[in-house]
Amino acid sequence: MAQVELPPLPYDYGALEPYIDRTTMEIHHDRHHATYVNNLNAALEKHPELANTSPEHLLRDLNHLPDEIRTAVRNHGGGTVNHTQFWDNMAPDGSGQPKGGLLKEIERIWRSFDAFQEAFTQAATSLFGSGWTWLVRQSDGRLTITQTANQDSPLSLGQVPLLGLDVWEHAYYLKFQNKRPEYIQAWWHVVNWEDVDHRLEQAIQ
Ligand code: MN
């Protein structure tokens, strides 16, 4: 029995057009994300004692996992959870800018929303190889922009990921080829700031 299920996209495959194209969304969700989920389940099959533990919990507790599945959970559990968040971090038409507490915190740290966007864009553009760029809440409450390699999750570092950008080539190559900066500029149009705001509220509680 599959323990972890692939969540459906929260909108239509073509809903993020023209910024993220339908075919990329289909392949990214139905094949890439699905493969991470399948591989995670295959690893967990050998460990029924973990059957009721969420992938998020497994990632927070990587060091306590059995040696033989730690790498699989890190890679495929990370791929599972990161992509689920990625879909929820986006919405058709996006919502422009963060509001309320999140906006205040961003302005306190980066001076302005524009400066934050620039810093995040710079981090995503300069990330070498495959990985993710994040806005995270550190365990001491600070918000920072970070990068993770491969499918590593901020959860494994004791952080709460608020906003994640997938900069693996599979996220953009069909439409943008090697032009990662153009993909990043397009992605800003579909960021779901309500979702990001909600994640910060949950983290603070
Ligand atoms: Mn991806």
Coordinates of C-alpha atoms and ligand atoms in Angstrom, one line a residue:
M1 CA 0.0 0.0 0.0
A2 CA 1.3 3.4 -0.9
Q3 CA 1.9 5.4 2.2
V4 CA 2.4 8.8 0.6
E5 CA 0.1 10.0 -2.2
L6 CA 0.8 12.4 -5.0
P7 CA -1.4 15.4 -4.3
P8 CA -3.3 16.7 -7.3
L9 CA -2.2 20.1 -8.7
P10 CA -4.3 22.7 -6.9
Y11 CA -5.2 24.3 -10.3
D12 CA -5.4 23.3 -14.0
Y13 CA -2.1 22.4 -15.7
G14 CA -2.5 25.4 -18.0
A15 CA -3.6 27.8 -15.2
L16 CA -0.2 29.5 -14.9
E17 CA 0.1 30.3 -18.6
P18 CA 1.7 32.4 -20.0
Y19 CA 4.3 32.4 -17.3
I20 CA 4.7 28.6 -16.7
D21 CA 3.5 26.5 -19.7
R22 CA 1.0 23.7 -19.5
T23 CA 3.4 21.0 -20.9
T24 CA 6.0 21.8 -18.3
M25 CA 3.4 21.6 -15.6
E26 CA 2.2 18.2 -16.8
I27 CA 5.6 16.7 -17.0
H28 CA 6.8 18.3 -13.8
H29 CA 3.8 17.2 -11.7
D30 CA 2.8 13.9 -13.4
R31 CA 6.3 12.5 -14.0
H32 CA 8.9 14.3 -11.9
H33 CA 6.9 14.8 -8.7
A34 CA 5.2 11.4 -9.1
T35 CA 8.6 9.7 -9.3
Y36 CA 9.8 11.3 -6.1
V37 CA 6.6 10.0 -4.4
N38 CA 7.0 6.5 -5.8
N39 CA 10.6 6.3 -4.8
L40 CA 9.9 7.5 -1.3
N41 CA 7.2 4.9 -1.0
A42 CA 9.5 2.2 -2.2
A43 CA 12.1 3.1 0.4
L44 CA 9.5 3.2 3.2
E45 CA 8.0 -0.2 2.3
K46 CA 10.9 -1.9 4.1
H47 CA 10.1 0.1 7.2
P48 CA 6.5 -0.4 8.3
E49 CA 7.3 1.2 11.7
L50 CA 7.5 4.5 9.8
A51 CA 4.1 4.1 8.1
N52 CA 2.4 6.7 10.1
T53 CA 5.2 9.3 10.0
S54 CA 4.7 12.2 7.5
P55 CA 7.4 12.9 5.0
E56 CA 7.8 16.3 6.6
H57 CA 8.5 14.7 10.0
L58 CA 11.0 12.2 8.4
L59 CA 12.9 15.1 6.8
R60 CA 13.1 17.0 10.1
D61 CA 14.5 13.9 11.7
L62 CA 16.8 12.6 9.0
N63 CA 19.6 11.8 11.4
H64 CA 17.4 9.4 13.3
L65 CA 16.3 7.3 10.3
P66 CA 17.8 3.9 9.5
D67 CA 21.0 4.3 7.6
E68 CA 19.8 2.3 4.6
I69 CA 16.9 4.7 3.8
R70 CA 18.3 8.1 4.9
T71 CA 19.6 9.1 1.5
A72 CA 16.4 8.0 -0.2
V73 CA 14.2 10.0 2.2
R74 CA 16.5 13.0 1.8
N75 CA 16.3 12.9 -2.0
H76 CA 12.8 11.6 -2.7
G77 CA 11.1 12.7 0.5
G78 CA 12.6 16.1 -0.2
G79 CA 11.4 15.9 -3.8
T80 CA 7.9 15.0 -2.6
V81 CA 7.5 17.7 0.0
N82 CA 9.4 20.5 -2.0
H83 CA 7.1 20.0 -5.0
T84 CA 3.9 19.9 -3.0
Q85 CA 4.9 23.3 -1.5
F86 CA 6.0 24.6 -4.9
W87 CA 2.5 24.1 -6.4
D88 CA 0.9 25.7 -3.4
N89 CA 3.3 28.6 -3.5
M90 CA 1.9 29.5 -6.9
A91 CA -1.5 30.5 -8.1
P92 CA -3.0 31.7 -11.4
D93 CA -2.5 35.5 -11.5
G94 CA -0.5 35.3 -8.3
S95 CA -1.3 38.0 -5.8
G96 CA 1.3 40.7 -6.4
Q97 CA 2.9 41.3 -3.1
P98 CA 2.9 40.0 0.4
K99 CA 0.7 41.8 3.0
G100 CA 0.5 42.3 6.7
G101 CA 3.2 40.8 9.0
L102 CA 5.1 39.2 6.2
L103 CA 5.5 42.4 4.3
K104 CA 6.6 44.3 7.4
E105 CA 9.2 41.7 8.2
I106 CA 10.5 41.7 4.6
E107 CA 10.7 45.5 4.7
R108 CA 12.4 45.4 8.0
I109 CA 15.1 43.1 6.8
W110 CA 15.6 44.0 3.1
R111 CA 14.3 47.6 3.3
S112 CA 11.8 47.2 0.5
F113 CA 9.9 44.4 -1.3
D114 CA 11.8 45.3 -4.5
A115 CA 15.2 44.8 -2.7
F116 CA 14.0 41.4 -1.3
Q117 CA 12.9 40.4 -4.8
E118 CA 16.3 41.4 -6.2
A119 CA 18.2 39.4 -3.5
F120 CA 16.0 36.3 -4.0
T121 CA 16.4 36.6 -7.8
Q122 CA 20.2 36.9 -7.4
A123 CA 20.3 33.8 -5.2
A124 CA 18.2 31.8 -7.7
T125 CA 20.2 32.9 -10.7
S126 CA 23.5 32.1 -9.1
L127 CA 22.6 28.7 -7.7
F128 CA 25.0 26.3 -9.3
G129 CA 23.6 23.0 -10.6
S130 CA 20.2 21.7 -9.5
G131 CA 18.5 22.9 -6.4
W132 CA 16.1 25.3 -4.8
T133 CA 16.0 28.9 -3.6
W134 CA 14.0 29.6 -0.5
L135 CA 12.6 32.2 1.8
V136 CA 12.8 30.5 5.2
R137 CA 12.1 31.2 8.8
Q138 CA 15.1 30.2 10.8
S139 CA 14.6 28.5 14.2
D140 CA 15.4 31.8 15.9
G141 CA 12.6 33.5 14.0
R142 CA 14.7 35.4 11.4
L143 CA 13.7 35.3 7.8
T144 CA 16.5 34.6 5.4
I145 CA 17.0 33.7 1.7
T146 CA 18.8 30.3 1.3
Q147 CA 19.8 27.8 -1.3
T148 CA 19.6 24.0 -1.1
A149 CA 21.2 21.6 -3.4
N150 CA 19.4 18.8 -5.2
Q151 CA 16.1 18.0 -3.3
D152 CA 17.4 18.9 0.2
S153 CA 14.6 20.4 2.3
P154 CA 15.0 23.3 4.7
L155 CA 13.1 21.2 7.1
S156 CA 16.2 19.1 7.6
L157 CA 18.0 22.2 8.7
G158 CA 15.4 23.1 11.3
Q159 CA 13.9 25.9 9.1
V160 CA 10.4 26.5 8.0
P161 CA 10.3 27.0 4.2
L162 CA 7.9 29.8 3.4
L163 CA 8.5 30.2 -0.4
G164 CA 10.4 27.9 -2.6
L165 CA 11.6 28.2 -6.2
D166 CA 12.6 25.1 -8.1
V167 CA 15.6 25.9 -10.3
W168 CA 16.2 22.4 -11.7
E169 CA 16.3 22.6 -15.5
H170 CA 13.2 20.4 -15.6
A171 CA 11.2 23.3 -14.2
Y172 CA 11.9 25.6 -17.1
Y173 CA 13.9 24.0 -19.9
L174 CA 11.0 23.4 -22.4
K175 CA 9.9 27.0 -22.4
F176 CA 13.0 28.9 -21.5
Q177 CA 15.8 26.5 -22.4
N178 CA 19.0 27.8 -20.7
K179 CA 17.5 31.2 -19.8
R180 CA 17.0 30.7 -16.1
P181 CA 16.7 34.5 -15.4
E182 CA 13.7 34.7 -17.7
Y183 CA 12.0 31.8 -15.9
I184 CA 12.6 33.5 -12.6
Q185 CA 11.1 36.8 -13.8
A186 CA 8.0 34.9 -15.1
W187 CA 7.7 33.0 -11.9
W188 CA 7.3 36.2 -9.8
H189 CA 4.0 36.8 -11.6
V190 CA 2.5 33.6 -10.2
V191 CA 3.7 33.6 -6.6
N192 CA 0.8 33.0 -4.2
W193 CA 1.7 35.5 -1.5
E194 CA -1.4 34.5 0.5
D195 CA 0.0 31.0 0.9
V196 CA 3.4 32.4 1.9
D197 CA 1.8 34.7 4.4
H198 CA -0.2 31.8 5.8
R199 CA 2.9 29.7 6.2
L200 CA 4.6 32.4 8.3
E201 CA 1.5 32.7 10.5
Q202 CA 1.5 29.0 11.1
A203 CA 5.2 29.0 11.9
I204 CA 4.8 31.7 14.4
Q205 CA 2.0 30.0 16.3
Ligands
MN1 MN 11.1 20.0 -9.9

